[in-house]
PDB file of C-alpha atoms in Angstrom:
ATOM      1  CA  MET A  17      21.223  14.622 -39.319  1.00  0.00           C
ATOM      2  CA  PRO A  18      19.563  15.496 -42.644  1.00  0.00           C
ATOM      3  CA  SER A  19      15.850  16.295 -42.949  1.00  0.00           C
ATOM      4  CA  PHE A  20      13.501  14.502 -45.324  1.00  0.00           C
ATOM      5  CA  PRO A  21      10.165  15.365 -46.938  1.00  0.00           C
ATOM      6  CA  VAL A  22       7.369  14.007 -44.757  1.00  0.00           C
ATOM      7  CA  LEU A  23       3.607  13.873 -45.461  1.00  0.00           C
ATOM      8  CA  ILE A  24       1.301  13.576 -42.430  1.00  0.00           C
ATOM      9  CA  GLY A  25      -1.996  11.856 -43.096  1.00  0.00           C
ATOM     10  CA  ARG A  26      -5.389  13.240 -42.124  1.00  0.00           C
ATOM     11  CA  GLY A  27      -8.979  11.919 -41.768  1.00  0.00           C
ATOM     12  CA  ALA A  28      -9.030   8.118 -42.331  1.00  0.00           C
ATOM     13  CA  ASP A  29      -5.274   8.291 -42.690  1.00  0.00           C
ATOM     14  CA  SER A  30      -4.737  10.072 -39.327  1.00  0.00           C
ATOM     15  CA  GLY A  31      -1.754   8.555 -37.580  1.00  0.00           C
ATOM     16  CA  THR A  32      -0.127   7.724 -40.929  1.00  0.00           C
ATOM     17  CA  SER A  33       2.969   9.301 -42.307  1.00  0.00           C
ATOM     18  CA  ALA A  34       5.069   8.914 -45.489  1.00  0.00           C
ATOM     19  CA  THR A  35       8.745   9.805 -45.362  1.00  0.00           C
ATOM     20  CA  LEU A  36      10.897  10.189 -48.451  1.00  0.00           C
ATOM     21  CA  ARG A  37      14.518   9.068 -47.823  1.00  0.00           C
ATOM     22  CA  ALA A  38      17.442   8.302 -50.060  1.00  0.00           C
ATOM     23  CA  GLY A  39      16.491   5.255 -52.090  1.00  0.00           C
ATOM     24  CA  HIS A  40      13.091   4.481 -50.636  1.00  0.00           C
ATOM     25  CA  LEU A  41       9.720   5.778 -49.439  1.00  0.00           C
ATOM     26  CA  ARG A  42       8.482   4.645 -45.998  1.00  0.00           C
ATOM     27  CA  ILE A  43       4.814   4.691 -45.090  1.00  0.00           C
ATOM     28  CA  GLN A  44       4.187   4.315 -41.403  1.00  0.00           C
ATOM     29  CA  GLN A  45       0.710   3.597 -39.925  1.00  0.00           C
ATOM     30  CA  GLY A  46       0.902   2.982 -36.182  1.00  0.00           C
ATOM     31  CA  PRO A  47       3.364   0.133 -35.663  1.00  0.00           C
ATOM     32  CA  GLN A  48       2.974  -1.032 -39.271  1.00  0.00           C
ATOM     33  CA  TYR A  49       5.272   0.145 -42.004  1.00  0.00           C
ATOM     34  CA  THR A  50       5.559  -0.250 -45.788  1.00  0.00           C
ATOM     35  CA  LEU A  51       8.859   0.252 -47.477  1.00  0.00           C
ATOM     36  CA  ILE A  52       8.812   1.085 -51.211  1.00  0.00           C
ATOM     37  CA  PRO A  53      12.148   1.316 -53.141  1.00  0.00           C
ATOM     38  CA  LEU A  54      12.115   4.366 -55.394  1.00  0.00           C
ATOM     39  CA  ALA A  55      13.073   2.157 -58.292  1.00  0.00           C
ATOM     40  CA  ALA A  56       9.664   0.474 -57.929  1.00  0.00           C
ATOM     41  CA  VAL A  57       7.742   3.825 -58.233  1.00  0.00           C
ATOM     42  CA  GLN A  58       6.469   4.993 -61.572  1.00  0.00           C
ATOM     43  CA  GLU A  59       5.149   8.338 -60.451  1.00  0.00           C
ATOM     44  CA  ALA A  60       3.406  10.232 -57.651  1.00  0.00           C
ATOM     45  CA  ARG A  61       0.201  12.113 -58.299  1.00  0.00           C
ATOM     46  CA  ALA A  62      -1.496  14.816 -56.198  1.00  0.00           C
ATOM     47  CA  GLY A  63      -5.133  14.098 -56.844  1.00  0.00           C
ATOM     48  CA  GLU A  64      -8.437  15.394 -55.554  1.00  0.00           C
ATOM     49  CA  GLU A  65      -9.348  15.704 -51.834  1.00  0.00           C
ATOM     50  CA  LEU A  66      -5.750  16.101 -50.772  1.00  0.00           C
ATOM     51  CA  LEU A  67      -4.954  12.600 -52.045  1.00  0.00           C
ATOM     52  CA  VAL A  68      -1.486  11.442 -52.994  1.00  0.00           C
ATOM     53  CA  GLU A  69      -1.412   8.459 -55.298  1.00  0.00           C
ATOM     54  CA  ILE A  70       1.856   6.550 -55.544  1.00  0.00           C
ATOM     55  CA  ALA A  71       1.797   4.472 -58.732  1.00  0.00           C
ATOM     56  CA  LEU A  72       4.223   1.556 -58.901  1.00  0.00           C
ATOM     57  CA  THR A  73       5.905   0.270 -62.044  1.00  0.00           C
ATOM     58  CA  ASP A  74       3.584  -2.775 -62.195  1.00  0.00           C
ATOM     59  CA  GLY A  75       0.393  -0.679 -61.924  1.00  0.00           C
ATOM     60  CA  ALA A  76      -0.305  -1.109 -58.213  1.00  0.00           C
ATOM     61  CA  VAL A  77      -1.267   2.158 -56.418  1.00  0.00           C
ATOM     62  CA  HIS A  78      -0.805   3.271 -52.799  1.00  0.00           C
ATOM     63  CA  ARG A  79      -2.958   6.219 -51.572  1.00  0.00           C
ATOM     64  CA  LEU A  80      -2.514   8.601 -48.689  1.00  0.00           C
ATOM     65  CA  SER A  81      -4.556  11.774 -47.772  1.00  0.00           C
ATOM     66  CA  GLY A  82      -2.423  14.771 -46.785  1.00  0.00           C
ATOM     67  CA  ALA A  83      -3.172  17.592 -44.357  1.00  0.00           C
ATOM     68  CA  ASN A  84      -3.489  20.411 -46.890  1.00  0.00           C
ATOM     69  CA  PRO A  85      -3.142  20.909 -50.675  1.00  0.00           C
ATOM     70  CA  THR A  86       0.247  22.691 -50.469  1.00  0.00           C
ATOM     71  CA  ALA A  87       1.833  19.870 -48.439  1.00  0.00           C
ATOM     72  CA  THR A  88       0.301  17.220 -50.634  1.00  0.00           C
ATOM     73  CA  ALA A  89       1.482  18.774 -53.879  1.00  0.00           C
ATOM     74  CA  ALA A  90       4.949  19.465 -52.448  1.00  0.00           C
ATOM     75  CA  PHE A  91       5.387  15.928 -51.282  1.00  0.00           C
ATOM     76  CA  ALA A  92       4.307  14.463 -54.648  1.00  0.00           C
ATOM     77  CA  ALA A  93       6.720  16.801 -56.477  1.00  0.00           C
ATOM     78  CA  ALA A  94       9.617  15.892 -54.146  1.00  0.00           C
ATOM     79  CA  LEU A  95       8.961  12.191 -54.689  1.00  0.00           C
ATOM     80  CA  ASN A  96       8.926  12.527 -58.479  1.00  0.00           C
ATOM     81  CA  ARG A  97      12.178  14.503 -58.379  1.00  0.00           C
ATOM     82  CA  ALA A  98      13.838  11.752 -56.367  1.00  0.00           C
ATOM     83  CA  LEU A  99      12.880   8.918 -58.672  1.00  0.00           C
ATOM     84  CA  PRO A 100      15.809   7.221 -60.462  1.00  0.00           C
ATOM     85  CA  GLU A 101      16.004   7.033 -64.251  1.00  0.00           C
ATOM     86  CA  ASP A 102      16.240   3.245 -64.200  1.00  0.00           C
ATOM     87  CA  ARG A 103      13.084   1.700 -62.708  1.00  0.00           C
ATOM     88  CA  ASP A 104      12.341  -1.887 -61.873  1.00  0.00           C
ATOM     89  CA  PRO A 105       9.161  -3.274 -63.512  1.00  0.00           C
ATOM     90  CA  ALA A 106       8.679  -5.712 -60.592  1.00  0.00           C
ATOM     91  CA  GLY A 107       6.930  -2.875 -58.760  1.00  0.00           C
ATOM     92  CA  SER A 108       4.908  -4.203 -55.744  1.00  0.00           C
ATOM     93  CA  ALA A 109       7.046  -7.375 -55.665  1.00  0.00           C
ATOM     94  CA  LEU A 110       9.837  -5.193 -54.274  1.00  0.00           C
ATOM     95  CA  VAL A 111       7.660  -3.630 -51.492  1.00  0.00           C
ATOM     96  CA  THR A 112       8.249  -4.911 -47.973  1.00  0.00           C
ATOM     97  CA  THR A 113       5.990  -4.600 -44.914  1.00  0.00           C
ATOM     98  CA  GLY A 114       6.412  -5.164 -41.224  1.00  0.00           C
ATOM     99  CA  SER A 115       5.892  -3.801 -37.734  1.00  0.00           C
ATOM    100  CA  THR A 116       8.097  -1.624 -35.495  1.00  0.00           C
ATOM    101  CA  SER A 117       8.654  -1.481 -31.770  1.00  0.00           C
ATOM    102  CA  GLU A 118      10.636   0.819 -29.440  1.00  0.00           C
ATOM    103  CA  GLY A 119      11.408   3.279 -32.179  1.00  0.00           C
ATOM    104  CA  GLU A 120      13.116   0.816 -34.409  1.00  0.00           C
ATOM    105  CA  GLU A 121      12.705   0.587 -38.139  1.00  0.00           C
ATOM    106  CA  PRO A 122      13.135  -2.980 -39.475  1.00  0.00           C
ATOM    107  CA  LEU A 123      14.141  -2.451 -43.032  1.00  0.00           C
ATOM    108  CA  TRP A 124      16.284  -5.376 -44.202  1.00  0.00           C
ATOM    109  CA  ARG A 125      16.331  -9.178 -44.092  1.00  0.00           C
ATOM    110  CA  GLY A 126      19.086 -11.463 -45.351  1.00  0.00           C
ATOM    111  CA  ASP A 127      19.902 -15.186 -45.385  1.00  0.00           C
ATOM    112  CA  ASP A 128      20.525 -15.552 -41.639  1.00  0.00           C
ATOM    113  CA  ALA A 129      20.012 -12.072 -40.182  1.00  0.00           C
ATOM    114  CA  ARG A 130      17.787  -9.052 -40.111  1.00  0.00           C
ATOM    115  CA  ALA A 131      18.719  -5.400 -39.418  1.00  0.00           C
ATOM    116  CA  SER A 132      16.776  -2.473 -38.035  1.00  0.00           C
ATOM    117  CA  LEU A 133      17.701   1.151 -37.922  1.00  0.00           C
ATOM    118  CA  GLY A 134      16.871   3.187 -34.778  1.00  0.00           C
ATOM    119  CA  THR A 135      17.346   6.838 -33.943  1.00  0.00           C
ATOM    120  CA  ASP A 136      20.959   6.362 -32.792  1.00  0.00           C
ATOM    121  CA  ARG A 137      21.885   2.791 -33.397  1.00  0.00           C
ATOM    122  CA  LEU A 138      21.802  -0.133 -35.818  1.00  0.00           C
ATOM    123  CA  ARG A 139      20.590  -3.496 -34.536  1.00  0.00           C
ATOM    124  CA  ILE A 140      21.426  -6.775 -36.161  1.00  0.00           C
ATOM    125  CA  VAL A 141      19.524  -9.915 -35.047  1.00  0.00           C
ATOM    126  CA  ARG A 142      21.179 -13.162 -35.979  1.00  0.00           C
ATOM    127  CA  GLY A 143      19.870 -16.396 -34.474  1.00  0.00           C
ATOM    128  CA  ALA A 144      19.487 -15.893 -30.698  1.00  0.00           C
ATOM    129  CA  ARG A 145      21.748 -12.804 -30.527  1.00  0.00           C
ATOM    130  CA  ASN A 146      21.187  -9.082 -30.815  1.00  0.00           C
ATOM    131  CA  THR A 147      24.103  -6.896 -31.862  1.00  0.00           C
ATOM    132  CA  ASP A 148      23.688  -3.116 -31.234  1.00  0.00           C
ATOM    133  CA  ILE A 149      25.937  -0.754 -33.139  1.00  0.00           C
ATOM    134  CA  PRO A 150      25.904   2.978 -32.195  1.00  0.00           C
ATOM    135  CA  LEU A 151      25.689   5.067 -35.427  1.00  0.00           C
ATOM    136  CA  ALA A 152      28.604   7.083 -34.202  1.00  0.00           C
ATOM    137  CA  ALA A 153      30.714   3.903 -34.606  1.00  0.00           C
ATOM    138  CA  VAL A 154      29.756   3.400 -38.222  1.00  0.00           C
ATOM    139  CA  GLN A 155      31.926   4.808 -40.951  1.00  0.00           C
ATOM    140  CA  GLU A 156      29.656   3.795 -43.847  1.00  0.00           C
ATOM    141  CA  ALA A 157      27.196   1.214 -45.132  1.00  0.00           C
ATOM    142  CA  CYS A 158      27.646  -0.144 -48.687  1.00  0.00           C
ATOM    143  CA  VAL A 159      26.460  -2.918 -50.934  1.00  0.00           C
ATOM    144  CA  GLU A 160      28.785  -5.565 -52.327  1.00  0.00           C
ATOM    145  CA  GLY A 161      27.620  -7.621 -55.300  1.00  0.00           C
ATOM    146  CA  GLU A 162      24.026  -6.245 -55.031  1.00  0.00           C
ATOM    147  CA  ARG A 163      22.982  -8.658 -52.249  1.00  0.00           C
ATOM    148  CA  ILE A 164      25.536  -8.253 -49.500  1.00  0.00           C
ATOM    149  CA  LEU A 165      25.028  -5.473 -46.944  1.00  0.00           C
ATOM    150  CA  GLN A 166      28.373  -4.321 -45.581  1.00  0.00           C
ATOM    151  CA  ILE A 167      28.779  -2.250 -42.406  1.00  0.00           C
ATOM    152  CA  VAL A 168      32.163  -0.566 -42.102  1.00  0.00           C
ATOM    153  CA  LEU A 169      33.034   0.679 -38.557  1.00  0.00           C
ATOM    154  CA  THR A 170      35.225   3.657 -37.793  1.00  0.00           C
ATOM    155  CA  ASP A 171      38.111   1.397 -36.618  1.00  0.00           C
ATOM    156  CA  GLY A 172      38.057  -0.498 -39.916  1.00  0.00           C
ATOM    157  CA  ALA A 173      36.189  -3.615 -38.791  1.00  0.00           C
ATOM    158  CA  THR A 174      33.687  -4.778 -41.323  1.00  0.00           C
ATOM    159  CA  HIS A 175      30.491  -6.784 -40.931  1.00  0.00           C
ATOM    160  CA  GLN A 176      28.923  -8.540 -43.946  1.00  0.00           C
ATOM    161  CA  LEU A 177      25.283  -9.646 -44.115  1.00  0.00           C
ATOM    162  CA  PRO A 178      24.460 -11.628 -47.277  1.00  0.00           C
ATOM    163  CA  GLY A 179      21.240 -12.542 -48.985  1.00  0.00           C
ATOM    164  CA  GLY A 180      19.127  -9.357 -49.112  1.00  0.00           C
ATOM    165  CA  LYS A 181      17.000  -8.381 -52.132  1.00  0.00           C
ATOM    166  CA  PRO A 182      19.104  -5.969 -54.271  1.00  0.00           C
ATOM    167  CA  ALA A 183      16.680  -2.997 -54.120  1.00  0.00           C
ATOM    168  CA  ALA A 184      15.994  -3.436 -50.398  1.00  0.00           C
ATOM    169  CA  THR A 185      19.691  -3.855 -49.629  1.00  0.00           C
ATOM    170  CA  ALA A 186      20.574  -0.649 -51.514  1.00  0.00           C
ATOM    171  CA  ALA A 187      17.740   1.254 -49.832  1.00  0.00           C
ATOM    172  CA  PHE A 188      18.738   0.145 -46.378  1.00  0.00           C
ATOM    173  CA  ALA A 189      22.447   1.021 -46.932  1.00  0.00           C
ATOM    174  CA  ALA A 190      21.361   4.493 -48.110  1.00  0.00           C
ATOM    175  CA  ALA A 191      19.112   4.884 -45.066  1.00  0.00           C
ATOM    176  CA  VAL A 192      21.921   4.070 -42.714  1.00  0.00           C
ATOM    177  CA  ASN A 193      24.318   6.504 -44.417  1.00  0.00           C
ATOM    178  CA  ASP A 194      21.651   9.224 -44.256  1.00  0.00           C
ATOM    179  CA  ALA A 195      21.284   8.666 -40.509  1.00  0.00           C
ATOM    180  CA  LEU A 196      25.012   8.746 -39.666  1.00  0.00           C
ATOM    181  CA  PRO A 197      25.962  11.650 -37.383  1.00  0.00           C
ATOM    182  CA  GLY A 198      28.482  14.305 -38.483  1.00  0.00           C
ATOM    183  CA  GLU A 199      30.852  13.343 -35.614  1.00  0.00           C
ATOM    184  CA  ARG A 200      31.979   9.710 -35.376  1.00  0.00           C
ATOM    185  CA  ASP A 201      33.722   7.822 -32.607  1.00  0.00           C
ATOM    186  CA  PRO A 202      36.994   6.168 -33.797  1.00  0.00           C
ATOM    187  CA  ALA A 203      36.561   3.445 -31.170  1.00  0.00           C
ATOM    188  CA  GLY A 204      34.375   1.610 -33.624  1.00  0.00           C
ATOM    189  CA  SER A 205      33.870  -2.041 -32.665  1.00  0.00           C
ATOM    190  CA  ALA A 206      34.744  -1.296 -28.993  1.00  0.00           C
ATOM    191  CA  LEU A 207      31.404   0.449 -28.781  1.00  0.00           C
ATOM    192  CA  VAL A 208      29.442  -2.518 -30.172  1.00  0.00           C
ATOM    193  CA  THR A 209      27.442  -4.689 -27.742  1.00  0.00           C
ATOM    194  CA  THR A 210      25.893  -8.112 -28.111  1.00  0.00           C
ATOM    195  CA  GLU A 211      23.280  -9.858 -25.968  1.00  0.00           C
ATOM    196  CA  SER A 212      21.392 -13.150 -26.100  1.00  0.00           C
ATOM    197  CA  ILE A 213      17.644 -13.270 -26.806  1.00  0.00           C
ATOM    198  CA  PRO A 214      15.807 -13.047 -24.491  1.00  0.00           C
ATOM    199  CA  GLY A 215      17.552 -11.033 -21.768  1.00  0.00           C
ATOM    200  CA  GLY A 216      21.177 -11.411 -20.758  1.00  0.00           C
ATOM    201  CA  GLU A 217      23.790  -8.887 -19.936  1.00  0.00           C
ATOM    202  CA  PRO A 218      25.422  -7.083 -22.876  1.00  0.00           C
ATOM    203  CA  ILE A 219      28.965  -8.138 -23.629  1.00  0.00           C
ATOM    204  CA  ARG A 220      31.653  -6.218 -25.411  1.00  0.00           C
ATOM    205  CA  VAL A 221      32.591  -7.617 -28.771  1.00  0.00           C
ATOM    206  CA  THR A 222      35.098  -6.956 -31.496  1.00  0.00           C
ATOM    207  CA  TRP A 223      34.405  -7.574 -35.173  1.00  0.00           C
ATOM    208  CA  SER A 224      36.819  -9.176 -37.509  1.00  0.00           C
ATOM    209  CA  LEU A 225      36.969  -9.113 -41.306  1.00  0.00           C
ATOM    210  CA  ASN A 226      35.794 -12.702 -41.497  1.00  0.00           C
ATOM    211  CA  ASP A 227      32.605 -11.795 -39.563  1.00  0.00           C
ATOM    212  CA  GLU A 228      33.505 -13.687 -36.373  1.00  0.00           C
ATOM    213  CA  VAL A 229      32.441 -12.145 -33.050  1.00  0.00           C
ATOM    214  CA  LYS A 230      35.034 -12.408 -30.300  1.00  0.00           C
ATOM    215  CA  PRO A 231      34.513 -11.236 -26.663  1.00  0.00           C
ATOM    216  CA  LEU A 232      37.161  -8.842 -25.434  1.00  0.00           C
ATOM    217  CA  ALA A 233      39.234 -10.012 -22.537  1.00  0.00           C
TER     218      ALA A 233
END
């Protein structure tokens, strides 16, 4: 899996980290996270006392103290290089926050579902059901019409999740693609499991193009 620039906080920011990924910047402080689309960032500045200032397009500023001057300057430079030419003036209105558990990274919410990216799987929560998708079963994630997150499995099955914010949807799709392993499993939807919330035994499911979930016989 690819590596990404990471800034580890110190002092008052001990336990905080900032990770630059394709399409977004993630700031993690304990179980709390802040997700900033790169299109919402105006610039990053390495200031005094090892401080990194992340200025958004609407003037809001996020600050994080790094461990040493070299790391702080390098992270700010990497962030500035990654910024897209076209920015969104909405700035902080595009920033999302939340909390994580069990190594998951909730990054996306739609009309009737939310999705989180773990170290080796993608979880979709819809109503009272969890659907876990091993990353090895995913061919790609893409965006359709700016607001529809589309997960394509290695066997061709496709799952569509509508209603996300355009910037957040693009950032999440990019994060999923960045996390995909080099070797995939062609079994695709046969590897996907679904369970009720709370508890319940996982059941095998197959995904169809019309987004129906059908238990295998």
